[in-house]
Amino acid sequence: MLPAPSDLAMLGGAPAVPRGLPAPRWPMVTDADEAAVLNVLRGGALTSVGRGDNEVARLEREWAAYCAVGHAVATSNGTTALALALAALGVGPGDEVVVPALSFVASALAPTHVGAVPVFADIDPEHYLVDPAAVRAAVTPRTAAIMPVHLHGLPADMAELTAVAGGHGLAVVEDAAQAHGARYRDTPVGGLGDLGVFSLNASKNLPTCGEGGLITTDQPELGRRALLLRQFGEDLSTDERVYVSATAGFNAKLSAVQAAFTRSQLARFEATAAGRERAVRRFLDRLGALPGLVPPRALADRTHAWHLLRFRIDPAAAGLDVPAPRLRAALQRALRAEGVPVGPYQVAPLPAQPLFADGGGWRPAFPPVPVLDPAATPVAARTIEETFVLQKVHLDPGNDGLLDRYATAAEKVWEHLTVLAEYADRMDYRPPWARPAGRRVRPVAEGAR
Ligand SMILES: Cc1ncc(COP(=O)(O)O)c(C=O)c1O
C-alpha cells in the first residue's frame, strides 16, 4: 500500500498517454516502397541467382558504397550473416569467439552455428558496450575472432578492440545489426573490422519487409568466400551456372523483393536518420532533466544510430536510498501504466541463457567445455536489473508527438518519486531473469525483439 493518495495510473488514475491511440508502425511503408516491390514481382527476376544485374546486386553495391568498403553480400538474415562471416574467416570447431555478455542472443548463436564456442566478455556500465579489457582477459590460445557488438546503435571502442585483435592475430567481426549508419571516428560501422554484419529485420533502422542481412568487407577474398558460402559453395562468377560446390556452403540468399524494399528505404535513410536524431535528442533532453534517470548519449568520437534507448536508474542521484533494481522495477510499472512501453531488453546476460547455462540445446563439438558463468559478467547482469529500454516507437521521426507524450508521462511519474521509492522498498521484487516458470516474457511493443 502506498502511504499517500496519488493520480498515478498504476493506482487507478487516468493514464498520461490516452489509451486507444493508433499503434505506432515500423517500418514506414511509402508508395515508393510498394512500387519497388511491385516492380520486382512484375519483372520476374525474383532471386539473386539470375544472369545480369538484379535488385540484390544493386543493394550490395549501394550498401558497400554507403559503408565505404569494397564488397557487400546480402543474406537471408543477420544471424546467418554472422555465421557466414565467421565461416568466411575459417572459424570452426575448436575455435573460440569472444562475444559481449549483453547482446541479442544471435551474437552468441552464430559461433555455435559454425561449431565454435562463444566466450563472454563483460560490458562497460555507462554505454553498455563490450569492455576491451574484458575482451583481452578472455583471449586464450583457442581464440580465433572477437565480435564487438555496436549495441543499441552506438559503435564499440574499435580502436582498443582492433589493438587487442592485432596483438593476438585475431579476426574482428563487427555485429552492426543495430547500428546502420553509425560512425566511429568518421568511419562508418561495417568498415572497421575484417567483416561487418547488419540485420535487415523489419524492426531495424534499415529494414526490409521481413528478414534479411548484409555482410560488408574491404577484403576481396573474404567477400568472395562470403558469396560462395551464401550459395551452396558455388562460384556464380562464371558465365554459366555449373552446379559445382567448392565448400560446405549454406543457402543464405536474400530475395529480390526484400532487396528492392530495402533499396527504397535506403534512398531516404539519411533523411529519416536526421529526423530521428532531432526527435530523439529532444526527448532525451527532457528525460535527462529528471533526477536519477540516466539517458543514453553519443560519444565525442562516434555517432549513435539510436536503435534502442536504454535508461539507467540511479537512486543516489535522486537523493533516494533504495536499491536501483527495485526502483527500476517500480518506475517501469508506473511508466507502463501511464502508457509508456518501457521494458527490459534482454532478460539475462547471454551466458545465463538456458541454452548455455542449463545444458540446454547446445553442446560444444570439441572440448574443452568453456566456463559459462553469468557471475563472471556482473556488469551485464547489473545493467539488466538497473535499466529499461524503449524500442521501435522512436524509429519513425513522425512519432515525435508521441515521444512528447511519453516525456510528459515520465515527468508525471517523477512527481511521485518518493512515493514510488517507498513502494519499491516493499514490493515483491524479482530480477528480470527470475520470472515465474511458464510465464512469457512480454515484448514491449508488438513485434519487438
Ligand atoms: C545485436 C544483434 N545481432 C544479431 C541480430 C540478428 O539479426 P537477425 O534478426 O536479422 O537474424 C540482431 C537482431 O535482432 C541483433 O540485434
Coordinates of C-alpha atoms and ligand atoms in Angstrom, one line a residue:
M1 CA 0.0 0.0 0.0
L2 CA 1.1 3.5 -0.8
P3 CA 1.2 6.0 2.1
A4 CA -0.2 8.9 0.1
P5 CA -3.1 9.3 -2.4
S6 CA -1.9 9.7 -6.0
D7 CA -3.1 10.2 -9.5
L8 CA -0.7 7.6 -10.8
A9 CA -2.3 5.4 -13.4
M10 CA -1.0 2.3 -11.7
L11 CA -3.1 3.3 -8.7
G12 CA -6.2 3.9 -10.8
G13 CA -5.6 7.5 -12.0
A14 CA -6.0 8.4 -15.7
P15 CA -3.0 7.4 -17.8
A16 CA -0.9 10.3 -19.2
V17 CA -0.9 8.7 -22.6
P18 CA -4.5 8.2 -23.6
R19 CA -5.5 4.6 -24.4
G20 CA -6.6 3.8 -28.0
L21 CA -4.1 5.9 -29.9
P22 CA -3.2 4.3 -33.2
A23 CA -0.3 1.8 -32.7
P24 CA 3.0 3.3 -34.0
R25 CA 4.2 1.4 -37.0
W26 CA 7.7 0.5 -38.2
P27 CA 8.8 0.3 -40.9
M28 CA 7.2 3.3 -42.6
V29 CA 5.9 1.9 -45.9
T30 CA 5.6 4.5 -48.7
D31 CA 4.2 4.4 -52.2
A32 CA 7.8 4.3 -53.5
D33 CA 8.4 1.1 -51.3
E34 CA 5.3 -0.5 -52.7
A35 CA 6.2 0.4 -56.3
A36 CA 9.7 -1.0 -55.8
V37 CA 8.3 -4.4 -54.6
L38 CA 5.7 -4.5 -57.4
N39 CA 8.3 -3.8 -59.9
V40 CA 10.2 -6.9 -58.9
L41 CA 7.0 -9.0 -58.9
R42 CA 6.1 -7.8 -62.4
G43 CA 9.7 -8.1 -63.7
G44 CA 10.1 -11.8 -62.7
A45 CA 13.7 -11.6 -61.5
L46 CA 12.9 -12.9 -58.0
T47 CA 16.2 -14.3 -56.8
S48 CA 19.8 -13.3 -56.6
V49 CA 20.9 -16.0 -58.9
G50 CA 19.8 -14.8 -62.3
R51 CA 22.1 -13.6 -65.0
G52 CA 22.9 -9.9 -65.3
D53 CA 22.1 -7.2 -62.9
N54 CA 19.4 -7.7 -60.3
E55 CA 18.0 -6.0 -57.2
V56 CA 20.2 -8.0 -54.8
A57 CA 23.4 -7.0 -56.6
R58 CA 22.2 -3.4 -56.7
L59 CA 21.6 -3.3 -53.0
E60 CA 25.0 -4.8 -52.4
R61 CA 26.7 -2.2 -54.5
E62 CA 24.8 0.6 -52.8
W63 CA 25.4 -0.6 -49.3
A64 CA 29.2 -1.2 -49.9
A65 CA 29.4 2.4 -51.2
Y66 CA 27.5 3.6 -48.1
C67 CA 29.8 1.8 -45.8
A68 CA 32.9 2.9 -47.9
V69 CA 34.0 -0.8 -48.4
G70 CA 34.7 -2.8 -51.5
H71 CA 32.2 -5.6 -51.0
A72 CA 28.8 -6.3 -49.6
V73 CA 27.0 -9.6 -49.6
A74 CA 23.2 -9.8 -48.9
T75 CA 21.9 -12.7 -46.9
S76 CA 18.7 -14.2 -45.6
N77 CA 19.0 -12.6 -42.1
G78 CA 21.6 -11.1 -39.7
T79 CA 22.2 -14.3 -37.8
T80 CA 23.2 -16.2 -41.0
A81 CA 25.3 -13.2 -42.0
L82 CA 27.2 -13.5 -38.7
A83 CA 27.7 -17.3 -39.2
L84 CA 28.8 -16.7 -42.8
A85 CA 31.2 -14.0 -41.8
L86 CA 32.8 -16.4 -39.2
A87 CA 32.8 -19.3 -41.8
A88 CA 34.4 -17.0 -44.4
L89 CA 37.3 -16.4 -41.9
G90 CA 37.6 -20.2 -41.4
V91 CA 36.4 -20.1 -37.8
G92 CA 35.1 -23.5 -36.9
P93 CA 35.3 -26.4 -34.4
G94 CA 38.0 -25.9 -31.8
D95 CA 37.9 -22.1 -32.1
E96 CA 36.6 -19.6 -29.6
V97 CA 34.9 -16.3 -30.4
V98 CA 34.8 -13.5 -27.8
V99 CA 31.3 -12.0 -27.6
P100 CA 29.8 -9.4 -25.3
A101 CA 27.7 -10.7 -22.3
L102 CA 25.0 -8.2 -23.2
S103 CA 23.6 -8.6 -26.7
F104 CA 20.8 -10.2 -28.7
V105 CA 21.2 -14.0 -28.5
A106 CA 22.1 -14.2 -32.2
S107 CA 25.6 -12.8 -31.4
A108 CA 26.3 -15.8 -29.3
L109 CA 24.4 -18.3 -31.5
A110 CA 26.5 -17.5 -34.7
P111 CA 29.7 -19.1 -33.3
T112 CA 27.8 -22.2 -32.4
H113 CA 26.4 -22.4 -35.9
V114 CA 30.0 -22.9 -37.3
G115 CA 30.9 -25.3 -34.5
A116 CA 32.9 -22.7 -32.5
V117 CA 32.4 -21.7 -28.8
P118 CA 31.3 -18.2 -27.7
V119 CA 33.3 -16.8 -24.7
F120 CA 31.6 -13.9 -23.0
A121 CA 33.3 -10.6 -22.1
D122 CA 31.6 -8.1 -19.7
I123 CA 30.5 -4.7 -20.8
D124 CA 31.1 -1.1 -19.5
P125 CA 28.5 0.2 -17.1
E126 CA 28.0 3.6 -18.9
H127 CA 27.5 2.8 -22.6
Y128 CA 26.8 -1.0 -22.3
L129 CA 29.4 -1.8 -24.9
V130 CA 31.9 -4.7 -24.6
D131 CA 34.9 -3.7 -22.4
P132 CA 38.2 -4.0 -24.3
A133 CA 40.0 -5.0 -21.0
A134 CA 37.5 -7.9 -20.5
V135 CA 38.0 -8.9 -24.1
R136 CA 41.8 -9.0 -23.6
A137 CA 41.3 -11.1 -20.5
A138 CA 39.0 -13.6 -22.4
V139 CA 41.6 -14.3 -25.1
T140 CA 43.0 -17.9 -25.0
P141 CA 45.2 -19.8 -27.4
R142 CA 42.0 -21.1 -29.0
T143 CA 40.5 -17.6 -29.7
A144 CA 40.1 -17.1 -33.4
A145 CA 38.0 -13.9 -33.5
I146 CA 36.3 -11.2 -31.5
M147 CA 32.8 -10.0 -32.2
P148 CA 32.2 -6.5 -30.9
V149 CA 28.5 -5.5 -31.0
H150 CA 27.6 -1.9 -31.7
L151 CA 24.8 -2.3 -29.1
H152 CA 21.7 -0.1 -29.3
G153 CA 23.3 1.7 -32.3
L154 CA 26.5 3.0 -30.5
P155 CA 29.8 1.8 -32.0
A156 CA 32.0 -0.2 -29.7
D157 CA 35.5 1.1 -28.9
M158 CA 37.0 -0.2 -32.1
A159 CA 40.5 1.4 -31.7
E160 CA 41.0 -0.6 -28.4
L161 CA 39.4 -3.7 -29.8
T162 CA 41.3 -3.8 -33.0
A163 CA 44.5 -3.3 -31.0
V164 CA 43.7 -6.3 -28.8
A165 CA 42.9 -8.3 -32.0
G166 CA 46.1 -7.1 -33.7
G167 CA 48.2 -8.1 -30.7
H168 CA 46.9 -11.7 -30.8
G169 CA 46.5 -12.2 -34.6
L170 CA 42.7 -12.4 -34.2
A171 CA 40.0 -11.5 -36.7
V172 CA 37.3 -8.9 -36.0
V173 CA 33.7 -9.4 -37.0
E174 CA 31.6 -6.3 -36.2
D175 CA 28.0 -7.1 -35.2
A176 CA 26.4 -3.9 -36.6
A177 CA 22.9 -5.4 -36.7
Q178 CA 21.6 -2.4 -34.7
A179 CA 23.9 0.3 -35.9
H180 CA 23.3 1.1 -39.6
G181 CA 24.8 4.4 -40.5
A182 CA 26.7 4.9 -37.1
R183 CA 30.2 6.2 -37.5
Y184 CA 33.3 5.7 -35.4
R185 CA 36.0 8.4 -35.8
D186 CA 34.3 9.3 -39.1
T187 CA 34.4 5.8 -40.5
P188 CA 31.0 4.0 -41.0
V189 CA 30.5 0.8 -39.0
G190 CA 30.8 -2.2 -41.1
G191 CA 34.2 -1.0 -42.4
L192 CA 36.1 -1.1 -39.0
G193 CA 36.8 -4.8 -38.7
D194 CA 37.6 -7.6 -41.1
L195 CA 33.9 -8.0 -41.8
G196 CA 30.8 -6.2 -40.7
V197 CA 27.3 -7.6 -40.3
F198 CA 23.9 -5.9 -40.5
S199 CA 20.4 -7.2 -39.9
L200 CA 17.6 -6.0 -42.2
N201 CA 14.9 -7.4 -40.0
A202 CA 11.8 -5.3 -40.2
S203 CA 12.5 -3.9 -36.7
K204 CA 15.9 -2.5 -37.7
N205 CA 16.8 1.1 -38.6
L206 CA 17.4 -0.1 -42.2
P207 CA 14.6 -2.6 -42.6
T208 CA 13.3 -5.0 -45.3
C209 CA 9.7 -6.2 -45.5
G210 CA 10.6 -9.3 -43.4
E211 CA 14.0 -10.8 -42.9
G212 CA 17.4 -10.0 -44.4
G213 CA 21.0 -9.3 -43.7
L214 CA 24.2 -7.7 -45.2
I215 CA 27.9 -8.6 -44.8
T216 CA 30.5 -5.9 -45.6
T217 CA 34.2 -6.3 -46.1
D218 CA 37.1 -4.4 -47.8
Q219 CA 39.0 -7.7 -48.3
P220 CA 38.2 -9.2 -51.8
E221 CA 39.0 -12.8 -50.7
L222 CA 36.6 -12.6 -47.7
G223 CA 33.9 -11.1 -50.0
R224 CA 34.4 -13.9 -52.4
R225 CA 34.2 -16.5 -49.7
A226 CA 31.0 -15.0 -48.2
L227 CA 29.4 -15.2 -51.7
L228 CA 30.4 -18.8 -52.1
L229 CA 29.1 -19.7 -48.6
R230 CA 25.8 -17.9 -49.3
Q231 CA 25.2 -20.0 -52.5
F232 CA 25.8 -23.7 -51.6
G233 CA 29.5 -23.2 -52.0
E234 CA 29.0 -22.4 -55.7
D235 CA 31.0 -19.9 -57.7
L236 CA 28.5 -17.9 -59.8
S237 CA 31.0 -15.6 -61.4
T238 CA 31.4 -17.9 -64.4
D239 CA 29.2 -17.3 -67.5
E240 CA 27.0 -20.3 -66.9
R241 CA 26.0 -21.9 -63.6
V242 CA 27.8 -25.3 -63.4
Y243 CA 26.4 -26.6 -60.1
V244 CA 29.8 -27.3 -58.6
S245 CA 30.3 -26.7 -54.9
A246 CA 33.8 -25.8 -53.7
T247 CA 33.0 -25.5 -50.0
A248 CA 30.3 -26.6 -47.5
G249 CA 28.1 -23.6 -48.1
F250 CA 24.7 -22.5 -46.9
N251 CA 21.6 -21.4 -48.7
A252 CA 21.5 -17.9 -47.2
K253 CA 20.3 -15.8 -50.1
L254 CA 18.2 -12.7 -49.9
S255 CA 15.2 -12.5 -52.3
A256 CA 14.9 -9.7 -54.9
V257 CA 11.7 -8.5 -53.3
Q258 CA 13.4 -7.9 -49.9
A259 CA 16.3 -6.2 -51.7
A260 CA 14.1 -3.9 -53.6
F261 CA 12.2 -2.8 -50.5
T262 CA 15.5 -2.1 -48.6
R263 CA 16.9 -0.2 -51.6
S264 CA 13.8 2.0 -51.5
Q265 CA 14.3 2.5 -47.7
L266 CA 17.9 3.3 -48.3
A267 CA 17.1 6.1 -50.7
R268 CA 15.6 8.1 -47.8
F269 CA 17.7 6.5 -45.0
E270 CA 19.8 9.6 -44.3
A271 CA 16.7 11.9 -44.2
T272 CA 14.9 9.5 -41.8
A273 CA 18.0 9.2 -39.6
A274 CA 18.4 13.0 -39.4
G275 CA 14.8 13.4 -38.4
R276 CA 15.2 10.7 -35.8
E277 CA 18.3 12.3 -34.4
R278 CA 16.4 15.6 -33.8
A279 CA 13.3 13.9 -32.3
V280 CA 15.4 11.6 -30.0
R281 CA 17.7 14.3 -28.8
R282 CA 14.7 16.5 -27.8
F283 CA 13.1 13.5 -26.0
L284 CA 16.4 12.6 -24.2
D285 CA 16.9 16.3 -23.1
R286 CA 13.5 16.2 -21.4
L287 CA 14.1 12.8 -19.7
G288 CA 17.7 13.7 -18.8
A289 CA 16.3 16.5 -16.7
L290 CA 14.6 14.0 -14.4
P291 CA 16.8 13.3 -11.3
G292 CA 18.1 9.7 -11.2
L293 CA 17.2 8.9 -14.8
V294 CA 20.3 8.5 -16.9
P295 CA 19.6 8.6 -20.7
P296 CA 21.8 7.2 -23.4
R297 CA 24.2 9.5 -25.1
A298 CA 26.6 9.6 -28.0
L299 CA 30.3 10.0 -27.5
A300 CA 32.6 12.7 -28.9
D301 CA 34.3 10.3 -31.3
R302 CA 31.3 8.4 -32.6
T303 CA 27.7 8.9 -33.7
H304 CA 24.7 6.9 -32.3
A305 CA 22.1 5.3 -34.6
W306 CA 19.6 5.3 -31.6
H307 CA 18.3 1.9 -32.4
L308 CA 17.3 1.2 -28.8
L309 CA 17.1 3.8 -26.0
R310 CA 18.4 2.3 -22.7
F311 CA 17.8 4.3 -19.5
R312 CA 19.6 3.7 -16.2
I313 CA 18.1 4.3 -12.8
D314 CA 20.4 5.9 -10.3
P315 CA 18.6 6.4 -7.0
A316 CA 21.5 8.2 -5.3
A317 CA 21.4 10.9 -8.0
A318 CA 17.7 11.5 -7.0
G319 CA 18.7 11.5 -3.3
L320 CA 17.0 8.2 -2.6
D321 CA 18.2 5.3 -0.5
V322 CA 16.6 2.4 -2.3
P323 CA 18.3 -0.4 -4.4
A324 CA 18.4 0.6 -8.1
P325 CA 16.8 -2.7 -9.3
R326 CA 13.8 -2.2 -7.1
L327 CA 13.3 1.4 -8.1
R328 CA 13.7 0.4 -11.8
A329 CA 11.0 -2.2 -11.4
A330 CA 8.7 0.3 -9.7
L331 CA 9.3 3.0 -12.2
Q332 CA 8.9 0.6 -15.1
R333 CA 5.5 -0.5 -13.7
A334 CA 4.4 3.1 -13.2
L335 CA 5.5 4.2 -16.7
R336 CA 3.8 1.3 -18.4
A337 CA 0.6 2.1 -16.6
E338 CA 0.9 5.6 -17.9
G339 CA 1.2 4.2 -21.4
V340 CA 5.0 4.4 -21.9
P341 CA 6.0 1.0 -23.2
V342 CA 9.4 0.6 -21.5
G343 CA 10.7 -2.8 -20.6
P344 CA 13.8 -5.0 -20.3
Y345 CA 15.9 -5.6 -23.4
Q346 CA 17.5 -8.9 -22.8
V347 CA 16.2 -10.5 -19.6
A348 CA 19.5 -12.2 -18.8
P349 CA 23.2 -11.9 -19.6
L350 CA 23.9 -14.2 -22.6
P351 CA 25.8 -16.8 -20.5
A352 CA 22.7 -17.2 -18.3
Q353 CA 20.5 -18.0 -21.3
P354 CA 19.2 -21.6 -20.7
L355 CA 20.8 -22.8 -23.9
F356 CA 24.2 -22.1 -22.3
A357 CA 23.6 -22.2 -18.6
D358 CA 21.3 -25.2 -18.1
G359 CA 22.9 -27.6 -20.5
G360 CA 20.1 -26.8 -22.9
G361 CA 20.1 -27.3 -26.7
W362 CA 23.8 -26.8 -27.3
R363 CA 27.0 -28.7 -26.6
P364 CA 30.3 -27.6 -28.0
A365 CA 31.5 -30.2 -30.6
F366 CA 35.1 -30.0 -29.3
P367 CA 36.4 -29.9 -25.7
P368 CA 37.2 -28.1 -23.5
V369 CA 33.7 -27.0 -22.5
P370 CA 34.1 -23.3 -21.6
V371 CA 33.2 -21.9 -18.3
L372 CA 29.8 -20.1 -18.8
D373 CA 29.3 -18.3 -15.6
P374 CA 26.9 -15.3 -15.5
A375 CA 28.6 -14.2 -12.3
A376 CA 31.7 -13.7 -14.3
T377 CA 30.0 -10.8 -16.2
P378 CA 28.4 -8.8 -13.3
V379 CA 28.1 -5.5 -15.1
A380 CA 25.9 -7.1 -17.8
A381 CA 23.7 -8.6 -15.0
R382 CA 23.5 -5.3 -13.1
T383 CA 22.7 -3.4 -16.3
I384 CA 19.8 -5.6 -16.9
E385 CA 18.5 -5.1 -13.4
E386 CA 19.0 -1.3 -13.3
T387 CA 17.8 -0.2 -16.7
F388 CA 14.8 -0.3 -19.0
V389 CA 14.6 0.2 -22.7
L390 CA 12.3 2.0 -25.2
Q391 CA 12.2 0.3 -28.6
K392 CA 10.9 0.9 -32.1
V393 CA 8.5 3.8 -31.3
H394 CA 11.2 6.4 -31.8
L395 CA 12.5 5.0 -35.1
D396 CA 9.9 6.9 -37.1
P397 CA 10.7 10.7 -36.7
G398 CA 7.0 11.3 -37.3
N399 CA 6.3 9.9 -33.8
D400 CA 7.9 12.9 -32.1
G401 CA 4.5 13.9 -30.8
L402 CA 4.1 10.5 -29.1
L403 CA 7.6 10.9 -27.6
D404 CA 6.4 14.3 -26.2
R405 CA 3.5 12.5 -24.5
Y406 CA 6.0 9.9 -23.1
A407 CA 8.2 12.7 -21.7
T408 CA 5.1 14.3 -20.1
A409 CA 4.1 10.9 -18.6
A410 CA 7.6 10.4 -17.2
E411 CA 7.5 13.9 -15.7
K412 CA 4.2 13.0 -14.0
V413 CA 5.7 9.7 -12.7
W414 CA 8.8 11.6 -11.3
E415 CA 6.5 13.9 -9.3
H416 CA 5.7 10.8 -7.3
L417 CA 9.3 9.6 -7.0
T418 CA 9.5 9.5 -3.2
V419 CA 6.2 7.6 -3.0
L420 CA 7.4 5.2 -5.7
A421 CA 10.7 4.7 -3.8
E422 CA 8.7 3.6 -0.7
Y423 CA 6.6 1.3 -2.9
A424 CA 9.9 -0.1 -4.4
D425 CA 11.3 -0.9 -1.0
R426 CA 8.2 -3.0 -0.1
M427 CA 7.3 -4.6 -3.5
D428 CA 7.8 -8.2 -4.3
Y429 CA 11.0 -7.9 -6.4
R430 CA 12.4 -10.4 -8.8
P431 CA 15.2 -9.7 -11.4
P432 CA 14.1 -9.9 -15.0
W433 CA 15.7 -13.3 -15.4
A434 CA 13.8 -14.9 -12.5
R435 CA 10.3 -14.9 -13.9
P436 CA 7.9 -17.5 -12.6
A437 CA 8.2 -20.7 -14.7
G438 CA 6.0 -20.8 -17.7
R439 CA 5.3 -17.0 -17.8
R440 CA 6.0 -15.5 -21.1
V441 CA 8.4 -12.5 -21.3
R442 CA 6.2 -9.8 -22.7
P443 CA 7.7 -7.8 -25.5
V444 CA 7.5 -4.0 -25.0
A445 CA 6.0 -3.4 -28.4
E446 CA 4.2 -5.6 -30.9
G447 CA 6.8 -7.5 -32.9
A448 CA 9.6 -6.2 -30.7
R449 CA 12.7 -8.4 -30.3
Ligands
LIG1 C1 22.9 -7.4 -32.0 C2 22.2 -8.3 -33.0 N1 22.9 -9.2 -33.6 C3 22.3 -10.0 -34.5 C4 21.0 -10.0 -34.8 C5 20.4 -11.0 -35.7 O1 19.7 -10.4 -36.8 P1 18.5 -11.1 -37.5 O2 17.3 -11.0 -36.6 O3 18.4 -10.5 -38.8 O4 18.9 -12.6 -37.7 C6 20.2 -9.0 -34.2 C7 18.8 -8.9 -34.5 O5 17.9 -8.7 -33.7 C8 20.8 -8.1 -33.2 O6 20.1 -7.2 -32.6

